[in-house]
Coordinates of C-alpha atoms and ligand atoms in Angstrom, one line a residue:
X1 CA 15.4 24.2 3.8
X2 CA 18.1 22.6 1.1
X3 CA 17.5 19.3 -0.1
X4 CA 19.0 16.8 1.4
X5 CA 19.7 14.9 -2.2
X6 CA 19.0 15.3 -5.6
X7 CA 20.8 13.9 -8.6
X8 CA 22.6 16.4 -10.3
X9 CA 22.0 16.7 -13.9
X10 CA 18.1 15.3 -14.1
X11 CA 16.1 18.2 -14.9
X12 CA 12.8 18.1 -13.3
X13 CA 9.6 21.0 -14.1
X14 CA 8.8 21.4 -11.1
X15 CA 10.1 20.2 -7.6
X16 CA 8.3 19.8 -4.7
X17 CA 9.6 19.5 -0.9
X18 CA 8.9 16.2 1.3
X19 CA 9.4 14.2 4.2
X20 CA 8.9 11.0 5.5
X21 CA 7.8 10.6 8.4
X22 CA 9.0 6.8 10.1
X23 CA 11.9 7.1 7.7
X24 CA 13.8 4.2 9.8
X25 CA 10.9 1.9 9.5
X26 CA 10.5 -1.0 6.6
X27 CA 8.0 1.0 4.4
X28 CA 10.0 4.6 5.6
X29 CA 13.6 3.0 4.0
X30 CA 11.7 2.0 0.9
X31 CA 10.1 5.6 0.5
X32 CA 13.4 7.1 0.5
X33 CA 14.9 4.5 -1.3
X34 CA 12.5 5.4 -3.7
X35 CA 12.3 8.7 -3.6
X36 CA 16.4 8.8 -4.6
X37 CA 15.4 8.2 -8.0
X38 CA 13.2 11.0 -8.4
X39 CA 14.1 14.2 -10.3
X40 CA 11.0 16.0 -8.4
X41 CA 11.0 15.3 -5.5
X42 CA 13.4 17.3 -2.6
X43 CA 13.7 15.3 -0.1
X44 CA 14.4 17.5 2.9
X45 CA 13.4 15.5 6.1
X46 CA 13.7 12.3 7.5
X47 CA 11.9 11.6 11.0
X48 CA 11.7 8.8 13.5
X49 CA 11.1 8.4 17.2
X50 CA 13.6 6.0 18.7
X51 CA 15.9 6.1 15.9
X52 CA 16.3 10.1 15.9
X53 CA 19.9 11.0 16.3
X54 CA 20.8 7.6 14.1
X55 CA 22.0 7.9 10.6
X56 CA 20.0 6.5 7.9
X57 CA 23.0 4.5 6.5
X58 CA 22.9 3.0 10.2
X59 CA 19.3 2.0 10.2
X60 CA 19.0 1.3 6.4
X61 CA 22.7 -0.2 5.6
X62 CA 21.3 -0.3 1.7
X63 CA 21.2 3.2 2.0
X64 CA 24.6 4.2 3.4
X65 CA 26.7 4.3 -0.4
X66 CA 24.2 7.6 -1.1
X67 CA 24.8 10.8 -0.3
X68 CA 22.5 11.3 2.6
X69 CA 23.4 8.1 4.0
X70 CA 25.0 9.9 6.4
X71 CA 22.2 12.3 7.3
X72 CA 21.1 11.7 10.8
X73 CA 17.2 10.8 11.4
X74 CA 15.2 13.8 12.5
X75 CA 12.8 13.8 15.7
X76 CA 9.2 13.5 14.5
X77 CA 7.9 16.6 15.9
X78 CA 11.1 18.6 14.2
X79 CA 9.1 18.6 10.3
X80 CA 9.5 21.4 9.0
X81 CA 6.8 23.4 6.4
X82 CA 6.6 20.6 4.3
X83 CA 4.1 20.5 0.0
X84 CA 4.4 16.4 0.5
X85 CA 4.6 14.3 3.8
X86 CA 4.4 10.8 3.8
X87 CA 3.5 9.4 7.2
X88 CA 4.6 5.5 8.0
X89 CA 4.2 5.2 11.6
X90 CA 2.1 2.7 13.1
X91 CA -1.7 3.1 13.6
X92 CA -2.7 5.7 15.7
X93 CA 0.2 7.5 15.4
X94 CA -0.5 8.9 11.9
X95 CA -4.1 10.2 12.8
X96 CA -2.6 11.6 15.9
X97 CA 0.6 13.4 14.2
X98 CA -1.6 14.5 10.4
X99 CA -3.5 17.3 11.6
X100 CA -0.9 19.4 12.4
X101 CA 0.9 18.6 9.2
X102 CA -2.8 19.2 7.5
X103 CA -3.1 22.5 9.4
X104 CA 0.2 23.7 8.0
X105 CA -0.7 23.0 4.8
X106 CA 1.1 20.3 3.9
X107 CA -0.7 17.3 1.7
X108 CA -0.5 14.1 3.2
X109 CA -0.5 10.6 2.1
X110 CA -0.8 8.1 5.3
X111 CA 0.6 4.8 4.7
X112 CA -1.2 3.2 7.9
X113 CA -4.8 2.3 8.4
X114 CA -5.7 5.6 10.1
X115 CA -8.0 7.3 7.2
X116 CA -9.0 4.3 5.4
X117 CA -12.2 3.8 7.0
X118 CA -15.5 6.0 8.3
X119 CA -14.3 7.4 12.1
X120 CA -16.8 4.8 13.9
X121 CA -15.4 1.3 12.1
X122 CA -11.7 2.2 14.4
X123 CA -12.6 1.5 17.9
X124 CA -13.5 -2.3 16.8
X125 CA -11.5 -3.0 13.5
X126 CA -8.2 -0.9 15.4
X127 CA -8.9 -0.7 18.9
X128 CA -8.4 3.2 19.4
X129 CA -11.0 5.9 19.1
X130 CA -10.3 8.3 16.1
X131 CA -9.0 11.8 17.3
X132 CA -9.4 13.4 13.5
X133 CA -12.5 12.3 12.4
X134 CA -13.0 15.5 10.4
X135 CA -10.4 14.8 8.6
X136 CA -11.5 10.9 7.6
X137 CA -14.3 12.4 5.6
X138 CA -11.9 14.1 3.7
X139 CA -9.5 11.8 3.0
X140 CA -9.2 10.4 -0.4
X141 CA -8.6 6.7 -0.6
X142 CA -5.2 6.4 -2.6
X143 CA -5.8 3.7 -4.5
X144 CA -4.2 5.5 -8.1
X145 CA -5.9 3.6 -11.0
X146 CA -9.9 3.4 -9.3
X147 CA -9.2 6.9 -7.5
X148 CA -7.3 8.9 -9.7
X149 CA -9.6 11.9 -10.5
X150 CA -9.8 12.5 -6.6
X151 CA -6.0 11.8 -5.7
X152 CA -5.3 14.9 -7.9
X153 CA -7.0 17.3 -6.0
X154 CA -6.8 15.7 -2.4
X155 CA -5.2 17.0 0.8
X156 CA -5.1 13.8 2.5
X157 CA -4.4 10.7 0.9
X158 CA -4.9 7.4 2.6
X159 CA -3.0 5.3 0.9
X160 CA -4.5 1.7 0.7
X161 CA -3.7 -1.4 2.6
X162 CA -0.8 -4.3 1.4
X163 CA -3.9 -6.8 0.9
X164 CA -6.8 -4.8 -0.4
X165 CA -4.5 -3.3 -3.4
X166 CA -5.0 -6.4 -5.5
X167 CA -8.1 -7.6 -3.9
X168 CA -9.7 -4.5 -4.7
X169 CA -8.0 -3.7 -8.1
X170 CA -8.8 -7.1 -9.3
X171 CA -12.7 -7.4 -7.8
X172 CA -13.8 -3.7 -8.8
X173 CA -14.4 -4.1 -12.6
X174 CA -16.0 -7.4 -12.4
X175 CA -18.1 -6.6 -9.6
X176 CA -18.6 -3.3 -12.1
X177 CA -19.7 -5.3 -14.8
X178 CA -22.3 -7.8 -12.8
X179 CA -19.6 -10.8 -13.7
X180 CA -19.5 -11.9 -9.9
X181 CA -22.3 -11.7 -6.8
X182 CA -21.4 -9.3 -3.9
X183 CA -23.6 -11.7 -1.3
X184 CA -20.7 -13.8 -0.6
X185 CA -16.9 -12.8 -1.1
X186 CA -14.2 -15.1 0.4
X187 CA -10.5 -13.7 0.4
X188 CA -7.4 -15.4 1.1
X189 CA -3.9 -13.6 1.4
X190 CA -0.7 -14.9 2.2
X191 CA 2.3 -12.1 3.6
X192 CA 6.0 -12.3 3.8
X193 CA 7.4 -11.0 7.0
X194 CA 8.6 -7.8 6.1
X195 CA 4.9 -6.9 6.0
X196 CA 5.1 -7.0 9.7
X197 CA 7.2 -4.3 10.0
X198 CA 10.4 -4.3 12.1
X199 CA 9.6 -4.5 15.2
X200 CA 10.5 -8.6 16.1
X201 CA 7.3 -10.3 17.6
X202 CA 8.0 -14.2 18.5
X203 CA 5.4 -14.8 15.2
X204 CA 8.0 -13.5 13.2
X205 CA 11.6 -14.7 14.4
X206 CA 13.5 -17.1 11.8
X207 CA 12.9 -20.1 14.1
X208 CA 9.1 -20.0 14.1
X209 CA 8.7 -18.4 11.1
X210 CA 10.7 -20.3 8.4
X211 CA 8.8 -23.6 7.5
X212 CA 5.7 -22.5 8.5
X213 CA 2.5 -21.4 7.2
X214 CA 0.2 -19.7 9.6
X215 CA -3.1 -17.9 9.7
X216 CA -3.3 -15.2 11.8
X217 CA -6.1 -12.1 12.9
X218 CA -9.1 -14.4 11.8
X219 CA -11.5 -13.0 11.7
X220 CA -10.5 -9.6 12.9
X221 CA -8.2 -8.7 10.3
X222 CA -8.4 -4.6 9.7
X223 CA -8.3 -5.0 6.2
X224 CA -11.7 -7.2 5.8
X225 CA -13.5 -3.9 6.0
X226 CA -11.1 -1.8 4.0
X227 CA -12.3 -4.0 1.1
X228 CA -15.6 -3.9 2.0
X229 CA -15.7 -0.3 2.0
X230 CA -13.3 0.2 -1.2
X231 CA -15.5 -1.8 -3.3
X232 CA -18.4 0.1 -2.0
X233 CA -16.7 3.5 -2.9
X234 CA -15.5 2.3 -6.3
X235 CA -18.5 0.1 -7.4
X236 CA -21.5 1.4 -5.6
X237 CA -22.0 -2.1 -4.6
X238 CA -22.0 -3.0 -1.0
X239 CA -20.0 -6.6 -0.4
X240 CA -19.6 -8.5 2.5
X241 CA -16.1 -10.6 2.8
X242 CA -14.4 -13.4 4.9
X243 CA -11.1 -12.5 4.9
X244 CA -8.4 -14.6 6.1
X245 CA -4.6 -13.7 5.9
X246 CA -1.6 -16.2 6.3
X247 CA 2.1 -15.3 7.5
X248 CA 4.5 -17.4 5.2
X249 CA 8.3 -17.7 5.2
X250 CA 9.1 -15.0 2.7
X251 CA 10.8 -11.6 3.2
X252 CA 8.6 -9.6 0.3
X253 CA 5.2 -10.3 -1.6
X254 CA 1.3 -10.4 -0.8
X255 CA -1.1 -13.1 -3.1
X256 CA -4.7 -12.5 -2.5
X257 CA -6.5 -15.2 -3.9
X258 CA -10.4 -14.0 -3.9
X259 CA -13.9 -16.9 -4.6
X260 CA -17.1 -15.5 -5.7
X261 CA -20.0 -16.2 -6.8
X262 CA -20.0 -16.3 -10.7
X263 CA -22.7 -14.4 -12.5
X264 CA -23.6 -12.3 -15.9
X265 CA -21.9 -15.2 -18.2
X266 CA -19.2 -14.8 -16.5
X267 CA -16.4 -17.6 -18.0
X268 CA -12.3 -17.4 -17.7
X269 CA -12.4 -15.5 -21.0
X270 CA -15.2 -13.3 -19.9
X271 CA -13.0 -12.3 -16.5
X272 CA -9.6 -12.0 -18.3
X273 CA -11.1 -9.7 -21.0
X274 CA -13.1 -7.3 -18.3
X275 CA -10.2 -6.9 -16.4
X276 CA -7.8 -6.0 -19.1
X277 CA -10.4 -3.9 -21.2
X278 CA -10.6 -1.9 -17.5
X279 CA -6.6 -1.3 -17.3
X280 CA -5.9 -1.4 -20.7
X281 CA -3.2 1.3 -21.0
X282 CA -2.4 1.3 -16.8
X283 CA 1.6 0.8 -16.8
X284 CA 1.3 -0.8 -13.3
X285 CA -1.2 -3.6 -13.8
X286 CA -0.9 -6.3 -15.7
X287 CA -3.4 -8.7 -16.7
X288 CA -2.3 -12.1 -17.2
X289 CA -3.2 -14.4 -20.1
X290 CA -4.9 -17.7 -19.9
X291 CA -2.7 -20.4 -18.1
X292 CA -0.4 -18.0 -16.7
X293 CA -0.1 -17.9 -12.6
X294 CA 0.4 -14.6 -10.4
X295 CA 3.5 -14.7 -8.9
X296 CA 5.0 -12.5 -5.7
X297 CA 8.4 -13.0 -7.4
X298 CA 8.1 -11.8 -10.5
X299 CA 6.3 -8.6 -9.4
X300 CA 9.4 -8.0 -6.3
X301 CA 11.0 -4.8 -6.0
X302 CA 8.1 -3.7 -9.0
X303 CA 5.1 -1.5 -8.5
X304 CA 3.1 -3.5 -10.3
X305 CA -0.1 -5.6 -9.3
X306 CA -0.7 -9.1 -11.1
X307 CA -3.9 -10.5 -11.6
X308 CA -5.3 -13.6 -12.7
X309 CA -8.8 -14.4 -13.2
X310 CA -10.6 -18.0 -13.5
X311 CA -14.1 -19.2 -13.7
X312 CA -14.7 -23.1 -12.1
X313 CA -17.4 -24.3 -14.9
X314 CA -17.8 -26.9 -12.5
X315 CA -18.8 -25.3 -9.1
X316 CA -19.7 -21.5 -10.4
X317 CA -17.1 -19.7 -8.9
X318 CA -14.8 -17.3 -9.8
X319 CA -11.2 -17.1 -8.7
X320 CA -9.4 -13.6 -8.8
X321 CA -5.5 -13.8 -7.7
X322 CA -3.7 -11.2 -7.1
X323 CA -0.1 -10.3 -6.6
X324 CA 1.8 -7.2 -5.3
X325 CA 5.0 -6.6 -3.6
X326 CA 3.7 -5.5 -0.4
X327 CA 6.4 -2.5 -0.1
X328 CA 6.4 -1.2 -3.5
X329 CA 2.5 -1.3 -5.0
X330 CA 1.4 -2.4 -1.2
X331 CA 3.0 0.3 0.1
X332 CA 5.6 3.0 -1.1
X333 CA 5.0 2.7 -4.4
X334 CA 1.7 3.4 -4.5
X335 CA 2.6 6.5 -2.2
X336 CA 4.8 7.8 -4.9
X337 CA 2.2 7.0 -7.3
X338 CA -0.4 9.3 -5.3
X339 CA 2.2 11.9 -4.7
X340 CA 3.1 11.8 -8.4
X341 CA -0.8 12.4 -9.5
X342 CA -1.0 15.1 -6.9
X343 CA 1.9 17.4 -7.8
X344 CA 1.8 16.5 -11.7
X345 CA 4.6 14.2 -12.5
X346 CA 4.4 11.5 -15.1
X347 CA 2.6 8.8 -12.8
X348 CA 5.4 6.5 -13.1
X349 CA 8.3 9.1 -12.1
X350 CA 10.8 6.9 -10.0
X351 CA 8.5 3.8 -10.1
X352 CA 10.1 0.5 -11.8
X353 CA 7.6 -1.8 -13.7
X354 CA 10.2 -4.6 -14.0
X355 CA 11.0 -6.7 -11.0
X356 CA 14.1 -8.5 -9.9
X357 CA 13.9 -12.2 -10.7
X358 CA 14.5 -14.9 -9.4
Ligands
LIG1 N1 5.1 -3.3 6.1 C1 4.2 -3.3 5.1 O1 4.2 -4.2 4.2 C2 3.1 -2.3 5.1 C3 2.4 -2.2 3.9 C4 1.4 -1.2 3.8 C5 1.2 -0.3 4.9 N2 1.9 -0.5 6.0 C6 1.7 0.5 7.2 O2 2.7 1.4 7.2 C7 3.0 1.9 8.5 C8 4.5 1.6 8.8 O3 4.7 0.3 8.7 P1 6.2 -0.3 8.7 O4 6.1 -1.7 8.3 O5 7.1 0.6 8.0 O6 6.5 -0.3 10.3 P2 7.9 -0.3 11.0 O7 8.9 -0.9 10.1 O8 7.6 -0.9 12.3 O9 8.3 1.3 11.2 C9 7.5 2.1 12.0 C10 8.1 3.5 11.9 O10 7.3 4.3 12.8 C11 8.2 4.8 13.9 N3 7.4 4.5 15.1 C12 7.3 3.3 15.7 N4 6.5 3.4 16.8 C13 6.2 4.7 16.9 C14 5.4 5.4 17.8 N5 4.8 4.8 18.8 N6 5.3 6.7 17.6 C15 5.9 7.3 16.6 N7 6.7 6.6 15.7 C16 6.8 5.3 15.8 C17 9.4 4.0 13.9 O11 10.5 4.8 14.4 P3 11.7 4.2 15.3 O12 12.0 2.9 14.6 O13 12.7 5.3 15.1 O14 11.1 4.1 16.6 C18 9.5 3.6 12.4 O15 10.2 4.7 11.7 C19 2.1 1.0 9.4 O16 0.9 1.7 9.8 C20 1.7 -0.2 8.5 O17 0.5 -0.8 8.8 C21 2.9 -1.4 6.1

C-alpha cells in the first residue's frame, strides 16, 4: 500500500507504515495532523465508522490545504497489514477491534482506557466486561519518560489518560523519594471541552458550557484508578486517591492540581529540585522555578507537561500542579512519542515543545 502523504525531500532511516484508527474523531484529526510532519512515518490508512466515505478535509476543515485532505475516510474493518496502528475510538471499541490488529502483527498503541487497567477493575470503573484480557497483561502502559525501557519493546501500548499524565509524571518521583505519604492523595483536574470528544452531549453545548465550572463523574471518574495503578507500577508504592475532575469553558488544556501529605523534609525547594533532578534532560517536561504558575496556555498545541510543586509550611501539605494539552501530551502526542521509542526515531520526531501563546 503507497503512502498516502509524505513530504518530499525529508529523508528519513527508516519508515514505518500506520493507520489511525477514529481518524475523524478529535484525538484521530490531531494524530494525523501530527503525523504530517513526520519524515518516518507512512501514513497509509485513515478509518472511521459513520464518517467512512467522508473526506478528511470534510471532517477536519484544518486539514483540507494538505495533500490528503482529499482522501476519503476508510471503514474501520478495511485496515490493512499495518507496523503502527493507533486506535482512538471510544472505550470498548478499542479492546474489541485490537486483537485482530494484534494477531496480524501489527503494534498497537490504544488511546482509550481499554488496556490501562488489570481486566477485573472494567466492569465497575467502565461498565463493560473486558473481551481481551490476555492482552491487558501485556500491555505496556505508554507513559514515555516513567515507561520507556518497556515502550521499546512493547506490542501493545496503552497510552495513558488526559489527567493521569501530569498527575502521575509529577507525583512518581516524589512519591519515589519518600517526599510525600501515599495514605491520602487528593486530585483535582479541570478539562476544556474538546476533551469530551465530538460527540455534543447537553454538558457540553456553548450555552451550558461557557460561564460555567462544573464537576462531573464524582466519584466514579475512570481515571482515579489509572493513577492509582500507574503510581503503583512506577513507584512500587500502592496510593489511594480522591479524584475529582471539573469541565471548564475552554476548548484545549488539563491542570491537575494534586495535595498530599508532606513527608522526608519535604519543602518547596526540596519538591522543585526532586522533580527536576528526575527529568533533568526530558525535552517534554518542564519543571518550573519557584513563583512560577503551570499554565494550560502556555503548554497549547505543545507536547509538553508543566509542573509546579509547593510545600504549605503551615498545614504540611504538598501541592503538585500539573499542566498538559489534553490532545498533544494527553493524547496524540504522547502516542507519537510511544510510537517514536518503538520504531527508533529521535523521541521528539514531529513533536513541538513550543506552544502557541496567547
Ligand atoms: N479527547 C481527549 O482529550 C482524549 C484524551 C486522551 C484520550 N482520549 C480517548 O481517545 C479516544 C477517542 O477520543 P476522541 O476524543 O477522539 O473521541 P471522538 O472525537 O468522539 O472520536 C471518536 C472516533 O471513534 C469513532 N467511533 C465513534 N463511535 C464509534 C463506535 N461505536 N464504534 C467505532 N468507532 C466509533 C468515530 O468515528 P465516526 O465519527 O466516523 O463515527 C471517531 O473517529 C477515547 O477513548 C477517549 O477517551 C481522548
Amino acid at each position: 500500500m503507497h503512502a498516502l502523504h509524505k513530504y518530499a525531500g525529508m529523508a528519513a532511516t527508516s519508515r514505518v507504515s500506520v493507520g489511525v484508527l477514529g481518524a475523524s474523531g478529535t484525538t484521530g484529526g490531531e494524530l494525523v495532523r501530527l503525523l504530517l510532519d513526520h519524515p518516518g512515518a507512512d501514513l497509509v490508512f485513515l478509518g472511521a465508522r459513520e464518517s467512512a466515505g467522508r473526506s478528511l478535509g470534510d471532517v477536519h476543515p484544518h486539514l483540507a490545504a494538505w495533500p490528503l485532505g482529499g482522501v476519503e475516510l476508510s471503514p474501520l474493518d478495511d485496515a490493512p497489514s499495518l507496523d503502527v496502528a493507533f486506535l482512538s475510538l471510544p472505550h470498548g471499541e478499542s479492546a474489541r477491534r485490537a486483537p485482530e490488529l494484534l494477531d496480524s502483527g501489527a503494534r498497537v498503541i490504544d488511546l482509550a482506557g481499554d488496556f490501562r487497567l488489570p481486566p477485573q477493575a472494567y466492569p465497575h470503573w467502565y461498565g463493560f466486561d473486558h473481551p481481551a484480557s490476555s492482552w491487558t497483561e501485556k500491555a505496556v502502559y505508554g507513559l514515555t519518560e516513567l515507561f520507556r525501557e518497556q515502550i521499546l519493546g512493547a506490542q501493545l501500548v496503552a497510552n495513558p489518560g488526559c489527567f493521569p499524565t501530569p498527575v502521575v509524571v509529577g507525583l512518581a518521583p516524589l512519591l519515589r523519594e519518600g517526599l510525600i505519604e501515599p495514605g491520602r492523595l487528593v486530585v483535582d483536574g479541570k478539562t476544556g471541552l474538546s476533551g469530551a470528544g465530538r460527540t455534543l452531549t447537553e454538558a457540553t453545548t456553548y450555552t451550558s458550557s461557557e460561564e460555567s465550572v462544573r464537576p462531573y463523574r464524582v466519584p466514579l471518574h475512570q481515571h482515579t484508578p489509572e493513577i492509582e495503578h500507574a503510581l503503583a507500577l512506577s513507584t512500587g508504592i500502592e496510593v489511594r486517591a480522591s479524584f475529582v475532575p471539573h469541565l471548564v469553558p475552554a476548548v484545549r488544556g488539563v491542570l491537575t492540581t494534586c495535595y498530599a501529605e508532606a513527608a522526608g523534609g519535604a519543602t518547596t525547594d526540596v519538591l522543585t529540585n526532586a522533580l527536576a533532578d528526575a527529568y533533568a534532560g526530558e525535552p517534554f517536561v518542564r519543571v518550573l522555578p519557584l513563583g512560577a504558575m503551570a499554565d494550560t496556555k502556555r503548554v497549547r498545541a505543545s507536547n509538553v507537561v508543566e509542573l509546579q510543586a509547593t510545600v504549605d509550611e503551615r498545614t504540611g501539605t504538598a501541592i503538585v500542579i500539573g499542566a498538559v494539552d489534553n490532545l498533544v501530551k494527553g493524547a496524540a502526542g504522547q502516542a507519537i512519542q510511544n510510537l517514536n521509542v518503538m520504531a527508533g526515531f529521535d523521541e521528539t520526531t514531529a513533536l513541538p515543545a513550543m506552544g502557541v501563546y496567547p
